[in-house]
PDB file of C-alpha atoms and ligand atoms in Angstrom:
ATOM      1  CA  MET A   1       6.267  24.354 -14.002  1.00 96.00           C
ATOM      2  CA  LYS A   2       9.996  25.365 -13.150  1.00 97.00           C
ATOM      3  CA  LEU A   3      12.289  22.371 -13.394  1.00 98.00           C
ATOM      4  CA  GLU A   4      13.554  22.754  -9.854  1.00 97.00           C
ATOM      5  CA  ARG A   5       9.934  22.796  -8.488  1.00 97.00           C
ATOM      6  CA  ILE A   6       9.174  19.662 -10.467  1.00 98.00           C
ATOM      7  CA  LEU A   7      12.127  17.884  -8.932  1.00 98.00           C
ATOM      8  CA  GLN A   8      11.332  19.099  -5.486  1.00 97.00           C
ATOM      9  CA  ASN A   9       7.713  18.054  -5.541  1.00 95.00           C
ATOM     10  CA  GLN A  10       8.659  14.604  -7.044  1.00 97.00           C
ATOM     11  CA  GLY A  11      10.865  13.945  -4.030  1.00 97.00           C
ATOM     12  CA  PHE A  12      14.337  14.848  -5.090  1.00 97.00           C
ATOM     13  CA  GLY A  13      15.244  16.971  -2.114  1.00 96.00           C
ATOM     14  CA  SER A  14      15.048  20.724  -0.959  1.00 96.00           C
ATOM     15  CA  ARG A  15      14.674  23.413  -3.593  1.00 96.00           C
ATOM     16  CA  ARG A  16      18.471  24.106  -3.190  1.00 97.00           C
ATOM     17  CA  GLN A  17      19.393  20.483  -3.623  1.00 97.00           C
ATOM     18  CA  CYS A  18      17.138  20.206  -6.735  1.00 98.00           C
ATOM     19  CA  ARG A  19      18.622  23.389  -8.147  1.00 97.00           C
ATOM     20  CA  GLN A  20      22.240  21.842  -7.585  1.00 97.00           C
ATOM     21  CA  LEU A  21      21.255  18.615  -9.363  1.00 97.00           C
ATOM     22  CA  VAL A  22      20.051  20.673 -12.440  1.00 98.00           C
ATOM     23  CA  GLU A  23      23.146  22.918 -12.425  1.00 97.00           C
ATOM     24  CA  LEU A  24      25.433  19.854 -12.212  1.00 97.00           C
ATOM     25  CA  GLY A  25      23.918  18.499 -15.370  1.00 97.00           C
ATOM     26  CA  GLU A  26      22.301  15.536 -13.666  1.00 98.00           C
ATOM     27  CA  VAL A  27      18.850  16.092 -15.182  1.00 98.00           C
ATOM     28  CA  ARG A  28      17.880  15.194 -18.721  1.00 98.00           C
ATOM     29  CA  ILE A  29      14.657  15.566 -20.656  1.00 97.00           C
ATOM     30  CA  GLY A  30      14.298  13.730 -23.986  1.00 96.00           C
ATOM     31  CA  GLY A  31      18.022  12.782 -23.626  1.00 95.00           C
ATOM     32  CA  GLU A  32      19.181  16.375 -23.517  1.00 97.00           C
ATOM     33  CA  ILE A  33      20.772  17.933 -20.352  1.00 98.00           C
ATOM     34  CA  ILE A  34      18.815  20.858 -19.011  1.00 98.00           C
ATOM     35  CA  ASP A  35      20.935  22.891 -16.723  1.00 97.00           C
ATOM     36  CA  ASN A  36      18.694  25.745 -16.106  1.00 97.00           C
ATOM     37  CA  PRO A  37      16.755  25.189 -12.878  1.00 97.00           C
ATOM     38  CA  GLY A  38      14.245  27.912 -13.781  1.00 97.00           C
ATOM     39  CA  ALA A  39      13.445  26.303 -17.130  1.00 97.00           C
ATOM     40  CA  GLU A  40       9.682  26.127 -17.698  1.00 97.00           C
ATOM     41  CA  ILE A  41       8.638  22.449 -18.383  1.00 97.00           C
ATOM     42  CA  ALA A  42       5.202  21.043 -19.240  1.00 97.00           C
ATOM     43  CA  THR A  43       4.358  18.318 -16.787  1.00 97.00           C
ATOM     44  CA  ALA A  44       1.710  16.423 -18.757  1.00 95.00           C
ATOM     45  CA  GLY A  45       3.261  13.064 -19.889  1.00 94.00           C
ATOM     46  CA  LEU A  46       6.756  14.261 -18.660  1.00 97.00           C
ATOM     47  CA  VAL A  47       9.467  11.712 -18.455  1.00 97.00           C
ATOM     48  CA  PHE A  48      12.824  12.998 -17.026  1.00 98.00           C
ATOM     49  CA  GLU A  49      16.111  11.457 -16.023  1.00 98.00           C
ATOM     50  CA  VAL A  50      17.919  12.161 -12.725  1.00 97.00           C
ATOM     51  CA  GLU A  51      21.543  10.771 -12.500  1.00 96.00           C
ATOM     52  CA  GLY A  52      20.716   8.326 -15.370  1.00 96.00           C
ATOM     53  CA  GLU A  53      17.393   6.980 -13.820  1.00 96.00           C
ATOM     54  CA  ALA A  54      14.134   7.634 -15.754  1.00 97.00           C
ATOM     55  CA  TRP A  55      11.112   9.003 -13.804  1.00 97.00           C
ATOM     56  CA  THR A  56       7.571   9.791 -14.953  1.00 97.00           C
ATOM     57  CA  TYR A  57       6.085  12.914 -13.494  1.00 97.00           C
ATOM     58  CA  ARG A  58       3.212  12.086 -11.215  1.00 97.00           C
ATOM     59  CA  ASP A  59       0.933  14.653  -9.724  1.00 96.00           C
ATOM     60  CA  LYS A  60      -0.128  12.146  -7.072  1.00 97.00           C
ATOM     61  CA  THR A  61       1.402   8.695  -6.712  1.00 97.00           C
ATOM     62  CA  TYR A  62      -0.173   5.386  -5.931  1.00 98.00           C
ATOM     63  CA  LEU A  63       1.781   2.117  -5.142  1.00 98.00           C
ATOM     64  CA  ALA A  64       1.111  -1.429  -4.392  1.00 98.00           C
ATOM     65  CA  LEU A  65       3.693  -3.370  -2.204  1.00 98.00           C
ATOM     66  CA  TYR A  66       3.891  -6.998  -1.607  1.00 98.00           C
ATOM     67  CA  LYS A  67       4.801  -6.810   2.073  1.00 98.00           C
ATOM     68  CA  PRO A  68       6.995  -9.424   3.553  1.00 98.00           C
ATOM     69  CA  SER A  69       6.803 -10.650   7.069  1.00 98.00           C
ATOM     70  CA  GLY A  70       8.885  -8.847   9.585  1.00 98.00           C
ATOM     71  CA  TYR A  71       8.221  -5.279   8.500  1.00 98.00           C
ATOM     72  CA  GLU A  72       6.334  -2.651  10.579  1.00 97.00           C
ATOM     73  CA  CYS A  73       3.793  -0.354   8.821  1.00 96.00           C
ATOM     74  CA  SER A  74       5.403   2.724  10.477  1.00 93.00           C
ATOM     75  CA  HIS A  75       7.669   5.619   9.464  1.00 92.00           C
ATOM     76  CA  GLU A  76       9.337   4.978  12.856  1.00 92.00           C
ATOM     77  CA  PRO A  77       9.546   1.378  13.331  1.00 88.00           C
ATOM     78  CA  LYS A  78      10.384   0.224  16.847  1.00 91.00           C
ATOM     79  CA  HIS A  79      11.406  -3.462  16.765  1.00 91.00           C
ATOM     80  CA  HIS A  80      11.686  -4.381  13.089  1.00 94.00           C
ATOM     81  CA  ARG A  81      12.408  -2.776   9.747  1.00 96.00           C
ATOM     82  CA  GLY A  82       9.815  -0.469   8.330  1.00 97.00           C
ATOM     83  CA  VAL A  83       7.900  -1.001   5.129  1.00 98.00           C
ATOM     84  CA  TYR A  84       8.962   2.507   3.911  1.00 98.00           C
ATOM     85  CA  SER A  85      12.512   1.122   3.637  1.00 97.00           C
ATOM     86  CA  LEU A  86      11.308  -1.100   0.822  1.00 98.00           C
ATOM     87  CA  LEU A  87      10.298   2.016  -1.252  1.00 98.00           C
ATOM     88  CA  PRO A  88      12.615   4.428  -3.126  1.00 96.00           C
ATOM     89  CA  HIS A  89      13.626   7.414  -1.002  1.00 95.00           C
ATOM     90  CA  GLN A  90      12.026   9.833  -3.512  1.00 96.00           C
ATOM     91  CA  LEU A  91       8.675   8.338  -2.811  1.00 96.00           C
ATOM     92  CA  VAL A  92       9.121   8.445   0.899  1.00 96.00           C
ATOM     93  CA  ALA A  93      10.168  12.051   0.583  1.00 95.00           C
ATOM     94  CA  ARG A  94       6.831  12.706  -1.175  1.00 94.00           C
ATOM     95  CA  ASN A  95       5.333  11.491   2.110  1.00 94.00           C
ATOM     96  CA  VAL A  96       3.455   8.516   0.766  1.00 96.00           C
ATOM     97  CA  GLN A  97       1.440   6.748   3.512  1.00 97.00           C
ATOM     98  CA  SER A  98       0.044   3.226   3.708  1.00 97.00           C
ATOM     99  CA  VAL A  99      -3.705   2.785   3.221  1.00 96.00           C
ATOM    100  CA  GLY A 100      -4.284   1.135   6.701  1.00 94.00           C
ATOM    101  CA  ARG A 101      -1.732  -1.221   8.150  1.00 95.00           C
ATOM    102  CA  LEU A 102      -0.777  -4.850   8.194  1.00 97.00           C
ATOM    103  CA  ASP A 103       0.592  -6.558  11.359  1.00 97.00           C
ATOM    104  CA  VAL A 104       4.359  -7.018  11.400  1.00 98.00           C
ATOM    105  CA  ASP A 105       3.959 -10.859  10.725  1.00 98.00           C
ATOM    106  CA  THR A 106       1.181 -10.395   8.066  1.00 98.00           C
ATOM    107  CA  THR A 107       2.286 -10.692   4.427  1.00 98.00           C
ATOM    108  CA  GLY A 108       0.608  -9.377   1.292  1.00 98.00           C
ATOM    109  CA  LEU A 109      -0.961  -6.477  -0.474  1.00 98.00           C
ATOM    110  CA  LEU A 110      -0.417  -3.073   0.995  1.00 98.00           C
ATOM    111  CA  LEU A 111      -1.268   0.099  -0.841  1.00 98.00           C
ATOM    112  CA  PHE A 112       0.451   3.487  -0.487  1.00 98.00           C
ATOM    113  CA  SER A 113      -0.278   7.024  -1.789  1.00 97.00           C
ATOM    114  CA  ASP A 114       0.415  10.740  -1.140  1.00 97.00           C
ATOM    115  CA  ASP A 115      -3.238  11.488  -2.112  1.00 97.00           C
ATOM    116  CA  GLY A 116      -4.878  12.037   1.240  1.00 95.00           C
ATOM    117  CA  ALA A 117      -8.521  11.908  -0.225  1.00 95.00           C
ATOM    118  CA  PHE A 118      -7.615   8.491  -1.888  1.00 95.00           C
ATOM    119  CA  ILE A 119      -6.399   7.106   1.455  1.00 95.00           C
ATOM    120  CA  HIS A 120      -9.370   8.484   3.304  1.00 92.00           C
ATOM    121  CA  ASN A 121     -11.747   7.084   0.869  1.00 90.00           C
ATOM    122  CA  LEU A 122     -10.298   3.608   0.919  1.00 91.00           C
ATOM    123  CA  SER A 123     -10.007   3.501   4.677  1.00 86.00           C
ATOM    124  CA  SER A 124     -13.557   4.773   5.322  1.00 80.00           C
ATOM    125  CA  PRO A 125     -15.815   1.934   6.577  1.00 75.00           C
ATOM    126  CA  LYS A 126     -18.677   3.623   4.749  1.00 79.00           C
ATOM    127  CA  LYS A 127     -17.041   2.705   1.368  1.00 81.00           C
ATOM    128  CA  HIS A 128     -17.098  -1.036   2.153  1.00 84.00           C
ATOM    129  CA  VAL A 129     -13.983  -1.878   0.147  1.00 91.00           C
ATOM    130  CA  PRO A 130     -13.350  -5.625   0.802  1.00 94.00           C
ATOM    131  CA  LYS A 131      -9.946  -6.922   1.677  1.00 96.00           C
ATOM    132  CA  ILE A 132      -9.310 -10.645   1.149  1.00 98.00           C
ATOM    133  CA  TYR A 133      -7.226 -12.589   3.618  1.00 98.00           C
ATOM    134  CA  ARG A 134      -5.844 -16.060   3.686  1.00 98.00           C
ATOM    135  CA  ALA A 135      -5.325 -17.421   7.125  1.00 98.00           C
ATOM    136  CA  GLU A 136      -3.419 -20.582   8.196  1.00 98.00           C
ATOM    137  CA  LEU A 137      -5.245 -21.888  11.269  1.00 98.00           C
ATOM    138  CA  ALA A 138      -3.864 -23.566  14.438  1.00 98.00           C
ATOM    139  CA  GLU A 139      -6.715 -26.067  14.265  1.00 98.00           C
ATOM    140  CA  ASP A 140      -8.815 -27.627  11.487  1.00 98.00           C
ATOM    141  CA  GLY A 141     -11.607 -25.394  10.222  1.00 98.00           C
ATOM    142  CA  SER A 142     -15.174 -26.476  10.182  1.00 97.00           C
ATOM    143  CA  ASP A 143     -18.668 -25.535   8.849  1.00 97.00           C
ATOM    144  CA  ILE A 144     -19.335 -24.098  12.248  1.00 98.00           C
ATOM    145  CA  LEU A 145     -16.373 -21.725  11.987  1.00 98.00           C
ATOM    146  CA  ILE A 146     -17.514 -20.538   8.564  1.00 98.00           C
ATOM    147  CA  LYS A 147     -21.044 -20.084   9.800  1.00 98.00           C
ATOM    148  CA  ARG A 148     -20.011 -18.147  12.798  1.00 98.00           C
ATOM    149  CA  LEU A 149     -17.829 -15.782  10.753  1.00 98.00           C
ATOM    150  CA  LEU A 150     -20.516 -15.163   8.165  1.00 98.00           C
ATOM    151  CA  ALA A 151     -23.172 -14.565  10.916  1.00 98.00           C
ATOM    152  CA  GLY A 152     -20.854 -12.172  12.729  1.00 98.00           C
ATOM    153  CA  VAL A 153     -18.743 -12.317  15.781  1.00 98.00           C
ATOM    154  CA  ASP A 154     -18.542 -10.113  18.872  1.00 97.00           C
ATOM    155  CA  LEU A 155     -15.430  -7.946  19.139  1.00 96.00           C
ATOM    156  CA  ILE A 156     -14.527  -5.687  22.021  1.00 92.00           C
ATOM    157  CA  ASP A 157     -15.044  -2.063  20.912  1.00 89.00           C
ATOM    158  CA  GLU A 158     -17.516  -3.068  18.244  1.00 92.00           C
ATOM    159  CA  PRO A 159     -21.069  -2.098  19.062  1.00 93.00           C
ATOM    160  CA  LEU A 160     -22.504  -4.810  16.646  1.00 94.00           C
ATOM    161  CA  PRO A 161     -21.376  -8.285  15.636  1.00 96.00           C
ATOM    162  CA  VAL A 162     -18.779  -8.035  12.866  1.00 96.00           C
ATOM    163  CA  PRO A 163     -19.421 -10.369   9.857  1.00 97.00           C
ATOM    164  CA  ALA A 164     -17.082 -11.685   7.236  1.00 98.00           C
ATOM    165  CA  LEU A 165     -18.274 -10.812   3.737  1.00 97.00           C
ATOM    166  CA  THR A 166     -17.163 -14.175   2.421  1.00 98.00           C
ATOM    167  CA  ALA A 167     -15.509 -17.129   4.197  1.00 98.00           C
ATOM    168  CA  ARG A 168     -14.539 -20.538   2.915  1.00 98.00           C
ATOM    169  CA  LEU A 169     -12.051 -23.259   3.594  1.00 98.00           C
ATOM    170  CA  LEU A 170      -9.334 -23.745   0.977  1.00 98.00           C
ATOM    171  CA  GLY A 171      -7.880 -26.726   2.839  1.00 98.00           C
ATOM    172  CA  PRO A 172      -8.393 -28.293   6.334  1.00 98.00           C
ATOM    173  CA  ARG A 173      -6.454 -25.355   8.048  1.00 98.00           C
ATOM    174  CA  THR A 174      -6.446 -22.746   5.385  1.00 98.00           C
ATOM    175  CA  LEU A 175      -9.360 -20.166   5.495  1.00 98.00           C
ATOM    176  CA  GLU A 176      -9.986 -17.477   2.954  1.00 98.00           C
ATOM    177  CA  MET A 177     -12.237 -14.636   4.155  1.00 98.00           C
ATOM    178  CA  SER A 178     -12.980 -11.021   3.265  1.00 97.00           C
ATOM    179  CA  VAL A 179     -13.872  -8.135   5.503  1.00 96.00           C
ATOM    180  CA  ASP A 180     -14.438  -4.483   4.845  1.00 93.00           C
ATOM    181  CA  LEU A 181     -13.632  -3.358   8.358  1.00 90.00           C
ATOM    182  CA  GLY A 182     -10.043  -1.953   8.760  1.00 86.00           C
ATOM    183  CA  LYS A 183      -9.671  -2.398  12.569  1.00 89.00           C
ATOM    184  CA  TYR A 184      -6.576  -3.376  14.506  1.00 90.00           C
ATOM    185  CA  HIS A 185      -6.059  -7.059  14.288  1.00 95.00           C
ATOM    186  CA  VAL A 186      -9.555  -7.545  12.967  1.00 96.00           C
ATOM    187  CA  VAL A 187      -9.138 -10.862  11.193  1.00 98.00           C
ATOM    188  CA  LYS A 188      -7.076 -12.426  13.964  1.00 98.00           C
ATOM    189  CA  ARG A 189      -9.668 -11.252  16.549  1.00 98.00           C
ATOM    190  CA  MET A 190     -12.572 -12.445  14.344  1.00 98.00           C
ATOM    191  CA  ILE A 191     -11.171 -15.880  14.021  1.00 98.00           C
ATOM    192  CA  ALA A 192     -10.312 -16.055  17.672  1.00 98.00           C
ATOM    193  CA  ALA A 193     -13.955 -14.964  18.509  1.00 98.00           C
ATOM    194  CA  ALA A 194     -15.132 -17.766  16.269  1.00 98.00           C
ATOM    195  CA  GLY A 195     -13.139 -20.432  18.111  1.00 97.00           C
ATOM    196  CA  ASN A 196      -9.829 -20.916  16.195  1.00 98.00           C
ATOM    197  CA  HIS A 197      -6.419 -19.199  16.001  1.00 98.00           C
ATOM    198  CA  VAL A 198      -4.505 -17.580  13.181  1.00 98.00           C
ATOM    199  CA  GLU A 199      -0.901 -18.907  12.762  1.00 98.00           C
ATOM    200  CA  GLN A 200      -0.100 -16.910   9.615  1.00 98.00           C
ATOM    201  CA  LEU A 201      -2.033 -14.198   7.849  1.00 98.00           C
ATOM    202  CA  HIS A 202      -1.732 -13.076   4.299  1.00 98.00           C
ATOM    203  CA  ARG A 203      -3.761 -10.375   2.403  1.00 98.00           C
ATOM    204  CA  SER A 204      -4.212 -11.426  -1.171  1.00 98.00           C
ATOM    205  CA  GLY A 205      -6.658  -8.738  -2.365  1.00 98.00           C
ATOM    206  CA  PHE A 206      -7.801  -5.217  -1.784  1.00 97.00           C
ATOM    207  CA  GLY A 207     -10.921  -4.185  -3.613  1.00 93.00           C
ATOM    208  CA  GLY A 208     -10.693  -5.675  -7.095  1.00 93.00           C
ATOM    209  CA  LEU A 209      -6.885  -5.777  -7.002  1.00 97.00           C
ATOM    210  CA  ASN A 210      -5.371  -9.252  -6.352  1.00 97.00           C
ATOM    211  CA  LEU A 211      -1.683 -10.362  -5.946  1.00 98.00           C
ATOM    212  CA  GLY A 212      -0.811 -12.524  -8.864  1.00 97.00           C
ATOM    213  CA  GLU A 213      -3.244 -10.939 -11.198  1.00 96.00           C
ATOM    214  CA  GLY A 214      -3.196  -7.990 -13.679  1.00 94.00           C
ATOM    215  CA  CYS A 215      -0.774  -5.272 -12.759  1.00 95.00           C
ATOM    216  CA  LEU A 216       0.238  -7.288  -9.799  1.00 97.00           C
ATOM    217  CA  ALA A 217       1.105 -10.496 -11.639  1.00 97.00           C
ATOM    218  CA  GLY A 218       4.706 -11.493 -10.859  1.00 94.00           C
ATOM    219  CA  LEU A 219       5.134  -9.154  -8.025  1.00 98.00           C
ATOM    220  CA  ALA A 220       7.446 -10.842  -5.532  1.00 98.00           C
ATOM    221  CA  GLU A 221       7.653 -10.252  -1.690  1.00 98.00           C
ATOM    222  CA  GLY A 222       9.344  -7.003  -0.947  1.00 98.00           C
ATOM    223  CA  GLU A 223       8.583  -5.605  -4.530  1.00 98.00           C
ATOM    224  CA  TRP A 224       6.257  -2.694  -5.335  1.00 98.00           C
ATOM    225  CA  VAL A 225       4.686  -1.304  -8.507  1.00 98.00           C
ATOM    226  CA  TYR A 226       3.036   2.026  -9.457  1.00 97.00           C
ATOM    227  CA  LEU A 227      -0.730   1.810  -9.851  1.00 97.00           C
ATOM    228  CA  GLU A 228      -2.117   3.528 -12.923  1.00 95.00           C
ATOM    229  CA  ALA A 229      -5.565   5.019 -13.439  1.00 94.00           C
ATOM    230  CA  ALA A 230      -6.934   1.798 -14.861  1.00 93.00           C
ATOM    231  CA  ASP A 231      -5.625  -0.133 -11.757  1.00 95.00           C
ATOM    232  CA  LEU A 232      -7.166   2.340  -9.398  1.00 95.00           C
ATOM    233  CA  GLN A 233     -10.613   1.849 -11.048  1.00 92.00           C
ATOM    234  CA  GLN A 234     -10.385  -1.830 -10.099  1.00 90.00           C
ATOM    235  CA  LEU A 235     -10.153  -0.848  -6.476  1.00 89.00           C
ATOM    236  CA  HIS A 236     -13.984  -0.232  -6.622  1.00 80.00           C
ATOM    237  CA  PRO A 237     -15.244  -3.018  -8.653  1.00 59.00           C
ATOM    238  CA  ALA A 238     -18.880  -2.227  -8.034  1.00 55.00           C
ATOM    239  CA  ALA A 239     -18.552   1.356  -8.989  1.00 44.00           C
TER     240      ALA A 239
HETATM  241  N1  URA B 301      -6.315  -8.242  10.499  1.00 65.84           N
HETATM  242  C1  URA B 301      -5.324  -8.665  11.257  1.00 65.84           C
HETATM  243  O1  URA B 301      -5.642  -9.344  12.196  1.00 65.84           O
HETATM  244  N2  URA B 301      -4.030  -8.518  10.864  1.00 65.84           N
HETATM  245  C2  URA B 301      -3.753  -7.748   9.750  1.00 65.84           C
HETATM  246  O2  URA B 301      -2.421  -7.544   9.596  1.00 65.84           O
HETATM  247  C3  URA B 301      -4.743  -7.370   8.873  1.00 65.84           C
HETATM  248  C4  URA B 301      -6.058  -7.694   9.275  1.00 65.84           C
END
């Protein structure tokens, strides 16, 4: 692929801007400046440097962000900062989108990609990908709360009762539960329907990926990592 096209589809600007970057000697491959924008470069396993920063060529890109509280999952945030401001502008220029959304005050694991089929697959209710949440409750939890969540609660707009896949108390007011439905405020609404109230919500896992483990070990709030093929496999643990 022509070098200027590689840079363009990796998010380094318009064709003209990418051509300029190359002509200005800002692009290196294997330590060598390549100043011909039309140079044909093999993309498999390609690592290139732009203005001294190393990038790996990625046909499609997959990311995991540890979302902090106070960020909106929108490209055009209205009242807070947007999660996209936490990602490098090259990735935003590639038009990565979040897989579903977290509320502005929810913290935890949020995935992004520019692979539409991947996003669709993970968002589809038919795929039953579980998401694990930890909720700090306004009142002490109880066996009844757990039983109600596991049995399924009525939510407006849902034709059938919505059950938690798992639910357990980690402390008097700390509940861990998993759901495979990706609806607006679903966890907060489920817990309210079961007779309690969420004070703080955190998503610790998505499919088989968990914050603090594997490729996400050591990821701090506000930080992100690329997800590689092996990490993506973990998203569908049963597959
Ligand atoms: N359910 C909620 O209520 N809020 C979230 O942010 C995610 C799931």
